[in-house]
Each structure stands twice: as C-alpha cells, then as structure tokens.
Coordinates of N, CA and C in Angstrom, one line a residue:
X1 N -21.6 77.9 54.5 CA -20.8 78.0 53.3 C -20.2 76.7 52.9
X2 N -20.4 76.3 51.7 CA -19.6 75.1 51.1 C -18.2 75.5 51.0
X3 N -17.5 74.1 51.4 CA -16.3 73.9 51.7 C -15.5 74.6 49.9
X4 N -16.0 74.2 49.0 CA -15.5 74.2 47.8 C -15.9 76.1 47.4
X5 N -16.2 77.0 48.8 CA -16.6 78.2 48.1 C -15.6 79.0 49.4
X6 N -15.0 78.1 50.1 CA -14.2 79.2 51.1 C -13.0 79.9 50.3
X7 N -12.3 79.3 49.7 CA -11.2 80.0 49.4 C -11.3 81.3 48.5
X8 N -12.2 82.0 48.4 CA -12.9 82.4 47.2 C -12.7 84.3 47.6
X9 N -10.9 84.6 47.9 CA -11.1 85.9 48.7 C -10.1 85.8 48.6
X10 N -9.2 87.5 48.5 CA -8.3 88.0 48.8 C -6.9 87.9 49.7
X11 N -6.3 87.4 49.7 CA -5.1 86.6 50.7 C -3.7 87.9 50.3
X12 N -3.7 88.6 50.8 CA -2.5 90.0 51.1 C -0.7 89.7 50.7
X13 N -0.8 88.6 51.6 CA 0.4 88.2 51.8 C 0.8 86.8 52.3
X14 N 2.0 86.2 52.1 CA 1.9 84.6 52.2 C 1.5 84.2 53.3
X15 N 1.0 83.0 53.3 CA 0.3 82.2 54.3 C 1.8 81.2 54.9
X16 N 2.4 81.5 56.1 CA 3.0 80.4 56.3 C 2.6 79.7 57.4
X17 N 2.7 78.1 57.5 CA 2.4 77.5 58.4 C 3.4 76.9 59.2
X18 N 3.1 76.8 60.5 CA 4.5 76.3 61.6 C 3.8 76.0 62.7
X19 N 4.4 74.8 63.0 CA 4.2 73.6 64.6 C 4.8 72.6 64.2
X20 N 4.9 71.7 64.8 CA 5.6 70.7 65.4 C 6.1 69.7 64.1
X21 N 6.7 69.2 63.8 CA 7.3 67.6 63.1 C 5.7 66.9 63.5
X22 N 5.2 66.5 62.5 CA 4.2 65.6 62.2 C 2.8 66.3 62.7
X23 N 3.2 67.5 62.3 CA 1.6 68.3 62.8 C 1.0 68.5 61.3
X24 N 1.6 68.5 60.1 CA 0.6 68.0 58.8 C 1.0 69.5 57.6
X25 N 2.3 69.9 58.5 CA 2.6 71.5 57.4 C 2.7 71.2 55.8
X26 N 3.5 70.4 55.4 CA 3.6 70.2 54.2 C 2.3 69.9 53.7
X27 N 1.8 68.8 53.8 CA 0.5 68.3 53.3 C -0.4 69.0 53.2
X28 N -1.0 69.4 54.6 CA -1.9 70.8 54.7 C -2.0 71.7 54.0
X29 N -0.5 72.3 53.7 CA -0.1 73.3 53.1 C -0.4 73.0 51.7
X30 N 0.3 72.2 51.4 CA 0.0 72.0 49.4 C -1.5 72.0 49.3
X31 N -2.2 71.3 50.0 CA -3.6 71.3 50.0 C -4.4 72.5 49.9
X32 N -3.8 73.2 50.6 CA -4.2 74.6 51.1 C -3.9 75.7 50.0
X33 N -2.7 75.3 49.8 CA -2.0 76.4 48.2 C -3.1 76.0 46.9
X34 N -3.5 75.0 46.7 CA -4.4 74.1 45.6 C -5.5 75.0 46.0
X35 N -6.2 75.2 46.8 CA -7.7 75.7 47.4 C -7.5 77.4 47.5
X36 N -6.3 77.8 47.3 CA -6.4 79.2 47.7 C -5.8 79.6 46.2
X37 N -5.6 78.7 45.7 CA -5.0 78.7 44.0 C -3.7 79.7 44.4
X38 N -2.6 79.6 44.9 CA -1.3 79.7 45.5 C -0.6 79.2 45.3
X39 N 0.7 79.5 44.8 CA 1.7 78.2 44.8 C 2.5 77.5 45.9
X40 N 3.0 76.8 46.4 CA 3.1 75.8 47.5 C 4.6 76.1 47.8
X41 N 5.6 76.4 48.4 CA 7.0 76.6 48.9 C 7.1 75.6 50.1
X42 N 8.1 74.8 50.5 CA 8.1 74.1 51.5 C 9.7 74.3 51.7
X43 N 9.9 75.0 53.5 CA 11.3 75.8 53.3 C 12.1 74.6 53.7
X44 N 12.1 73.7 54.3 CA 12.7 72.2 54.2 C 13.3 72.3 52.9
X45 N 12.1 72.0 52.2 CA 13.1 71.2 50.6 C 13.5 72.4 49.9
X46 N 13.2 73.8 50.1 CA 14.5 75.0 49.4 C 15.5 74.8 50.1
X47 N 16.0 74.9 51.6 CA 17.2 74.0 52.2 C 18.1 73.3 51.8
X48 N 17.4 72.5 51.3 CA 17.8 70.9 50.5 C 18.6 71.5 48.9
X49 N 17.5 72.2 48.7 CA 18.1 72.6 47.1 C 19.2 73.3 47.2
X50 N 19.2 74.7 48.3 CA 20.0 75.4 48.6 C 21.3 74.9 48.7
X51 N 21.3 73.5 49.8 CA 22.4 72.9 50.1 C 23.2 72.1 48.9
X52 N 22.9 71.7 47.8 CA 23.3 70.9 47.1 C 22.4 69.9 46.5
X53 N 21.3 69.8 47.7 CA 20.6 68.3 47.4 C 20.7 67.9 48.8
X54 N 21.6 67.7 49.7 CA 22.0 67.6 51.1 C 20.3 67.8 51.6
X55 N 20.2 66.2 52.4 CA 18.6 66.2 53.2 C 19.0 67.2 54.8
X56 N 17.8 67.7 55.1 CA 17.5 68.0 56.4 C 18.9 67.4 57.2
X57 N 18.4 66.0 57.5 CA 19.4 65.1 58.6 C 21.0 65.4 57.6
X58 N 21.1 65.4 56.7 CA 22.8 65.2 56.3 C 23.2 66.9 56.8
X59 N 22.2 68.1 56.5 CA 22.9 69.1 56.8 C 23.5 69.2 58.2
X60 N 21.7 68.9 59.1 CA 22.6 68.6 60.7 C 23.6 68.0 61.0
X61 N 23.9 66.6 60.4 CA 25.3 65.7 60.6 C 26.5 66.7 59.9
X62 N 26.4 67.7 59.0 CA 27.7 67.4 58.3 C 28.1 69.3 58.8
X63 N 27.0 69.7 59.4 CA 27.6 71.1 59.8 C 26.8 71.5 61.0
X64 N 25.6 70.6 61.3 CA 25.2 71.3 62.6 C 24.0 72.0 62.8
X65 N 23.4 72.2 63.8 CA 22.2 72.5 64.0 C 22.2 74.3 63.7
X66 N 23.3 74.9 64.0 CA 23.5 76.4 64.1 C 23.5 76.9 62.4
X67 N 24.5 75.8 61.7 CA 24.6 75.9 59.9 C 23.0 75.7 59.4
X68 N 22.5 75.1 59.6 CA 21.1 74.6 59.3 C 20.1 75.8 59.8
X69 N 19.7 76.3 61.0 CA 19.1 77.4 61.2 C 19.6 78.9 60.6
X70 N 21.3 78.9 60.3 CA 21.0 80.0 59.7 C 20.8 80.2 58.1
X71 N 21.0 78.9 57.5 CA 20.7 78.6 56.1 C 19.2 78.8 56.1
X72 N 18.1 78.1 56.8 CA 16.9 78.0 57.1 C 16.4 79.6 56.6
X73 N 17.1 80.8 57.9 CA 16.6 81.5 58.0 C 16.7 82.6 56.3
X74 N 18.1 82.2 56.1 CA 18.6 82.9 54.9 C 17.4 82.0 53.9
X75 N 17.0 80.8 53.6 CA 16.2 80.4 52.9 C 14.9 81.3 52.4
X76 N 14.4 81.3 54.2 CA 12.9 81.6 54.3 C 12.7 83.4 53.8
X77 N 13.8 84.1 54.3 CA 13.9 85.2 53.9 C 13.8 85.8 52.1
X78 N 14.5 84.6 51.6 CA 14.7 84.9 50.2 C 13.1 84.4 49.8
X79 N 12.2 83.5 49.6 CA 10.9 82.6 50.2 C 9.8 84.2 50.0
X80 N 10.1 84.6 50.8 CA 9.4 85.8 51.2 C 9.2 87.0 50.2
X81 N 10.2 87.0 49.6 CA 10.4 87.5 48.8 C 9.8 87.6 47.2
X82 N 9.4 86.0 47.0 CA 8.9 85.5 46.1 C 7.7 85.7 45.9
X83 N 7.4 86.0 44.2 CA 5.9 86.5 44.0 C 5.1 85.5 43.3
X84 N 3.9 85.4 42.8 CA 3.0 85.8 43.7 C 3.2 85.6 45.1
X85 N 2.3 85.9 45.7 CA 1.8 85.2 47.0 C 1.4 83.9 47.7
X86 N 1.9 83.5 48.3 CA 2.1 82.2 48.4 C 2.2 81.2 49.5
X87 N 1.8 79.5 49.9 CA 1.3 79.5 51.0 C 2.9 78.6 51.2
X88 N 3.4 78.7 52.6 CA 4.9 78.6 53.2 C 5.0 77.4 54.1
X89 N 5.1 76.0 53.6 CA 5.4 75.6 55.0 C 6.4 75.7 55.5
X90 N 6.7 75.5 56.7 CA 8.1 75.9 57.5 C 8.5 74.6 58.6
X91 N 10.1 74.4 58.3 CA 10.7 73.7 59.8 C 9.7 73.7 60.6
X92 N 9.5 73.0 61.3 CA 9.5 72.9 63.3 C 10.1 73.7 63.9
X93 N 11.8 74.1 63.4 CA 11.9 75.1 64.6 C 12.0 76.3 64.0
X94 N 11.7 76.6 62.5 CA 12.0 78.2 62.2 C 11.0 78.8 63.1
X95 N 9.9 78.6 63.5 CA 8.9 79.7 64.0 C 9.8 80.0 65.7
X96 N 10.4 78.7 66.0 CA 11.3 78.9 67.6 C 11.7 79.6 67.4
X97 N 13.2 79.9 66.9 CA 14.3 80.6 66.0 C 13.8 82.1 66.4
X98 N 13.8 82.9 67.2 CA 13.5 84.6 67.3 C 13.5 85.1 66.0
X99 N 14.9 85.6 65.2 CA 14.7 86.2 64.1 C 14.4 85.4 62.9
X100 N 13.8 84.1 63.0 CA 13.1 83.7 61.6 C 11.6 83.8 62.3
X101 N 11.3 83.6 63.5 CA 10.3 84.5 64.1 C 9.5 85.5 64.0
X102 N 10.6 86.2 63.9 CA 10.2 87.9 63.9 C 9.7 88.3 62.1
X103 N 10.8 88.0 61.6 CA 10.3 87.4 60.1 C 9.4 87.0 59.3
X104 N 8.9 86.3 59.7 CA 7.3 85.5 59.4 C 6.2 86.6 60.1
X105 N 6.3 86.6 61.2 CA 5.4 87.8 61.9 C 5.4 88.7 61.3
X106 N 6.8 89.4 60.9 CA 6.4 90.8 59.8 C 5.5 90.4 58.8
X107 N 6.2 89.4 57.9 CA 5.5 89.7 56.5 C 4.4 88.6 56.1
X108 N 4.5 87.6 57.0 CA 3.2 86.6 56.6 C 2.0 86.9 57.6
X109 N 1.2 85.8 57.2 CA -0.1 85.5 58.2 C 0.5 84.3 58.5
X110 N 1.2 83.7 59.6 CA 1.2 82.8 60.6 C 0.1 81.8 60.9
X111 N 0.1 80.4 60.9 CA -1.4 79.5 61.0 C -0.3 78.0 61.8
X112 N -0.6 78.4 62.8 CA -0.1 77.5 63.9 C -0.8 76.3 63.5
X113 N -0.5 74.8 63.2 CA -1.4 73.6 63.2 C -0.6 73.2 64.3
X114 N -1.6 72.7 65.1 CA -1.8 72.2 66.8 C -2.2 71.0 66.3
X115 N -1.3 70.0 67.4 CA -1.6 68.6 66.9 C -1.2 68.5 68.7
X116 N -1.9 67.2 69.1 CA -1.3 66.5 70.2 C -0.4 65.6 70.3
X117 N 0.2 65.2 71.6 CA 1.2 64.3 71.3 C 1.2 62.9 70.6
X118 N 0.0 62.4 70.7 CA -0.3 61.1 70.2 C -0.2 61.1 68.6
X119 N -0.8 62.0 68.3 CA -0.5 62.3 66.6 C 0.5 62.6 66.3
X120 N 1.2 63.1 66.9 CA 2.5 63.9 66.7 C 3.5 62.8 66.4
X121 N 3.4 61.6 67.5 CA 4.2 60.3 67.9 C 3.9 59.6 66.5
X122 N 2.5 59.6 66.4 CA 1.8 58.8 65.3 C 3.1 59.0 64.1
X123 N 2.7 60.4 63.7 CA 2.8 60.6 61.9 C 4.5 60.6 62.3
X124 N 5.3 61.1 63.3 CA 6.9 61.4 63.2 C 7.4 60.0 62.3
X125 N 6.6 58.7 62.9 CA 7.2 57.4 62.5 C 7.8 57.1 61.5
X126 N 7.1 58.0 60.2 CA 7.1 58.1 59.1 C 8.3 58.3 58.1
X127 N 9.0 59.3 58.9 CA 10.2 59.9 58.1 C 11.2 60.0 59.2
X128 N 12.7 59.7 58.9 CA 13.5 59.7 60.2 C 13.8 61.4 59.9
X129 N 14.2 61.4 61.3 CA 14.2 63.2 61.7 C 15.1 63.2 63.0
X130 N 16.1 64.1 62.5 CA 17.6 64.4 63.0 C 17.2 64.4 64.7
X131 N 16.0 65.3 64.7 CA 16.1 65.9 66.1 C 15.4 64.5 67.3
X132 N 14.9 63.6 66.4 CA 14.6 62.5 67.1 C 15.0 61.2 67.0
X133 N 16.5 61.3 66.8 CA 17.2 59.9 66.8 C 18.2 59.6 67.7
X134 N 18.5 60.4 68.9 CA 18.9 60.1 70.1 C 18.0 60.2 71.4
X135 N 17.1 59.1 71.3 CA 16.2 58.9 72.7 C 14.6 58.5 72.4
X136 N 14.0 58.5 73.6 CA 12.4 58.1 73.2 C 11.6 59.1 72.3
X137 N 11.3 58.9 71.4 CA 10.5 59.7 70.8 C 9.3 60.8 71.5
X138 N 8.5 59.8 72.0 CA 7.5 60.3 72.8 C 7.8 61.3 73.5
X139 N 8.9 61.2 74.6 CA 9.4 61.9 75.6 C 10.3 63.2 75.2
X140 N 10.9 62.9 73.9 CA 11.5 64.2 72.9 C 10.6 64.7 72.6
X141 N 9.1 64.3 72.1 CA 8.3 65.5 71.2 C 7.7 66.2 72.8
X142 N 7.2 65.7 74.1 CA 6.7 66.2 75.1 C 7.8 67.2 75.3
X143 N 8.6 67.0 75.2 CA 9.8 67.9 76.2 C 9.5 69.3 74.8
X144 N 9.5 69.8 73.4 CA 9.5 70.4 72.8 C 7.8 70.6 72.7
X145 N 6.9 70.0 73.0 CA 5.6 70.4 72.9 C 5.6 71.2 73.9
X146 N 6.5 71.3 75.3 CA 6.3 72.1 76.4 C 7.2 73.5 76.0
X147 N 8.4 73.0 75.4 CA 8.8 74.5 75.2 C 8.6 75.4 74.1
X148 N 7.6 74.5 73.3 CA 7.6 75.4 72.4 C 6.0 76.0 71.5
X149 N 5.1 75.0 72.2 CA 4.0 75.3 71.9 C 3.5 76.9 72.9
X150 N 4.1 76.9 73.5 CA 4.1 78.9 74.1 C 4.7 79.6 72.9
X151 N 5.1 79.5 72.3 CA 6.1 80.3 71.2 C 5.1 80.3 70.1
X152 N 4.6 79.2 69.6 CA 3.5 78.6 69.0 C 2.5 79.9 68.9
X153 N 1.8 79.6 70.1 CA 0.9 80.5 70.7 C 0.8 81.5 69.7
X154 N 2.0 82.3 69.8 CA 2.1 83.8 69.1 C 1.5 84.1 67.5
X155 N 1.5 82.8 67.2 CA 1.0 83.1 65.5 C -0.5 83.7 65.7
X156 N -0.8 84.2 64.6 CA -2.4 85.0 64.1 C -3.4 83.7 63.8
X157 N -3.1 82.6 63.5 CA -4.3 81.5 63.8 C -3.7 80.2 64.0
X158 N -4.7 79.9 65.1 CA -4.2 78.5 65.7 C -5.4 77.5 65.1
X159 N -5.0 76.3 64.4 CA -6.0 75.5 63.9 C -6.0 74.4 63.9
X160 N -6.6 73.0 65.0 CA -6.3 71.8 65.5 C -6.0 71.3 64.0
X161 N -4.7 69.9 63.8 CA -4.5 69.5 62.6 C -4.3 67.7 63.0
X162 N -5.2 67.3 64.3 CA -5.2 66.2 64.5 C -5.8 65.4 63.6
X163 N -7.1 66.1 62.8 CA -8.0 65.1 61.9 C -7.0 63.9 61.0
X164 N -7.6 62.6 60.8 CA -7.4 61.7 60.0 C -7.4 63.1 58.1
X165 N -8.6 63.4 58.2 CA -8.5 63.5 56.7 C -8.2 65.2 57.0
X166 N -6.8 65.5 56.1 CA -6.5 66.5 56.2 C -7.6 67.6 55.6
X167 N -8.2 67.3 54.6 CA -9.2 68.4 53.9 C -10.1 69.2 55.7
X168 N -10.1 68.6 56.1 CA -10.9 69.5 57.6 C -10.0 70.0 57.7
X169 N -9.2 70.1 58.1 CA -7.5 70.8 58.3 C -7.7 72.1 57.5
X170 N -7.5 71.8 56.4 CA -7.3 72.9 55.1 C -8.8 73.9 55.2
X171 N -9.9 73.5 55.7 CA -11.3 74.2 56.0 C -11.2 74.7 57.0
X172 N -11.0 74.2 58.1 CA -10.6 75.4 59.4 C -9.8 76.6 59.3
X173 N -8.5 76.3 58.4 CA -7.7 76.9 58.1 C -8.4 78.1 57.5
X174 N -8.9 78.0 56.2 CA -9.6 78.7 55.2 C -10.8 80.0 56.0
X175 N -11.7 79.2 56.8 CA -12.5 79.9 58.0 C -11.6 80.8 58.8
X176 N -10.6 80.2 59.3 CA -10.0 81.2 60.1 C -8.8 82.2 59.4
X177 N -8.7 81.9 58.2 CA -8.2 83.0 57.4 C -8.9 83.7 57.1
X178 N -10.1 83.1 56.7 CA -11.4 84.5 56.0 C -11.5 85.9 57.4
X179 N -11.8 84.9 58.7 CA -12.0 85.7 59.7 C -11.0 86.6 60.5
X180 N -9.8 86.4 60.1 CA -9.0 86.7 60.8 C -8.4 88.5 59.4
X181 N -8.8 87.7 58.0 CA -8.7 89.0 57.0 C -9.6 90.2 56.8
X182 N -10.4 89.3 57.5 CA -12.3 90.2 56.9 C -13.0 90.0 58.3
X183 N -12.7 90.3 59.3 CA -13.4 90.4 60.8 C -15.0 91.0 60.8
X184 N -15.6 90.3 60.5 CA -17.3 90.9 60.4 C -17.5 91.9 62.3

C-alpha cells in the first residue's frame, strides 16, 4: 500500500498520542492529523491558553506540579469533548496520571511513540523543560523511562518514533491504526 493511500479509513474516535518529552508527540501528531485530515489539539498549549498564556515551566514554578496536572487533566477532558474527531497530543505525564489515564483509555485510541534514551537525550536539548532542570538529563529521562514506560505499555498501539524523518513515524502509526480498527 502507498504511504499516500493509508489514511484513507474511518478513525471512530480521537487519536491521542503519549510517551516521553522528546519522543516526537507534537510533530508526529500534526503530521498525522494532516494525513488523517483531523484537526491537531496539543494539550500542552490548551494548558497554556487555559492558564493565561502562562508556559508549561511558568505554571510549574508559579503553582506546582499538582496545579499543573489537575489543570492538564481538566484540559484534556474538555479536548475530548471536542468535535470533529481529532488527533491529541498529550504531556509526558498525562498518560502517568491514573485518572487522565483512565480518561484517554475510555474515549481515545492511545499510540504510545517509543523512543530510546539516546533520542530522547537528543531531541529534550531543544526546549527547556521544568521536569529536567535540576540534574543530569540523561540520568532524569532513564530514571522516568524505567518508571514509566510499564504504564506506557498499556496504550492500544505502541510505535518506535526514533526515525530521523518523522513521515515513517506518521506510517507506522497509520498501519497500526488501520490494524488495530479493522483486524483482518
């Protein structure tokens, strides 16, 4: 099947995507919303809007990691809600989070992008991020790749998102959506 004929099918309910800080959600995701002709939500920047304009890191500094997850969750929930159907990227830790967890599991299709730690190290460089500015980087994303890629696990498709060129990303994905909606 040509890459330019996968998206070409029935998608139920939103697509959200969740793993790690610098596993490729956003990007992937717009990419993916473009190819599935979806519109794109990225619950980070409703956050942002929600809060004022206030980034990710200012909400953690100015109220906390607890204010921030339950805003998150109150975000994603309203997100959910929104029609059409639509593809979701999500935090790093909403998928941790039990009840923004349980949340996504109800009403989306979950697509875990798996990245290793080397990429993970790679792409974080990029943008400063609250949860890795006290300590080695490396050693922060290992310590949350261990506790949290089991949690990971539980989504309905897991899809390596190490590639250089995200378009492979967005085709595995597509494959394993087709197969995971329409099981031959």
């Amino acid at each position: 099947m040509a890459s330019h004929d996968l998206a070409h099918f029935y998608v139920p309910r939103p697509v959200a995507l969740v793993g790690m800080m610098g596993a490729g959600k956003s990007t992937i995701g717009s990419r993916l919303a473009k190819r599935l002709a979806k519109p794109f939500l990225d619950s980070d920047q409703e956050v942002e809007r929600a809060a004022g304009g206030y980034s990710v890191a200012e909400i953690y500094e100015m109220w906390g990691e607890r204010a921030f997850k339950e805003a998150e969750y109150k975000v994603i929930e309203r997100l959910l809600k929104t029609e059409p159907v639509h593809v979701l990227s999500t935090g790093e830790g909403a998928f941790i989070e039990p009840s923004t967890r349980s949340l996504l599991q109800d009403q989306t299709i979950t697509v875990w992008l798996k990245s290793d730690l080397k990429t993970l190290a790679s792409r974080v460089q990029r943008k400063a991020r609250p949860q890795l500015m006290d300590g080695n980087t490396e050693e922060i994303l290992e310590g949350f790749v261990q506790q949290r890629y089991p949690i990971y696990q539980t989504s309905d498709i897991c899809v390596n998102s190490d590639d250089e060129f995200y378009q492979d990303a967005v085709d595995r994905i597509l494959v394993a959506l087709k197969e995971f909606l329409y099981p031959t």
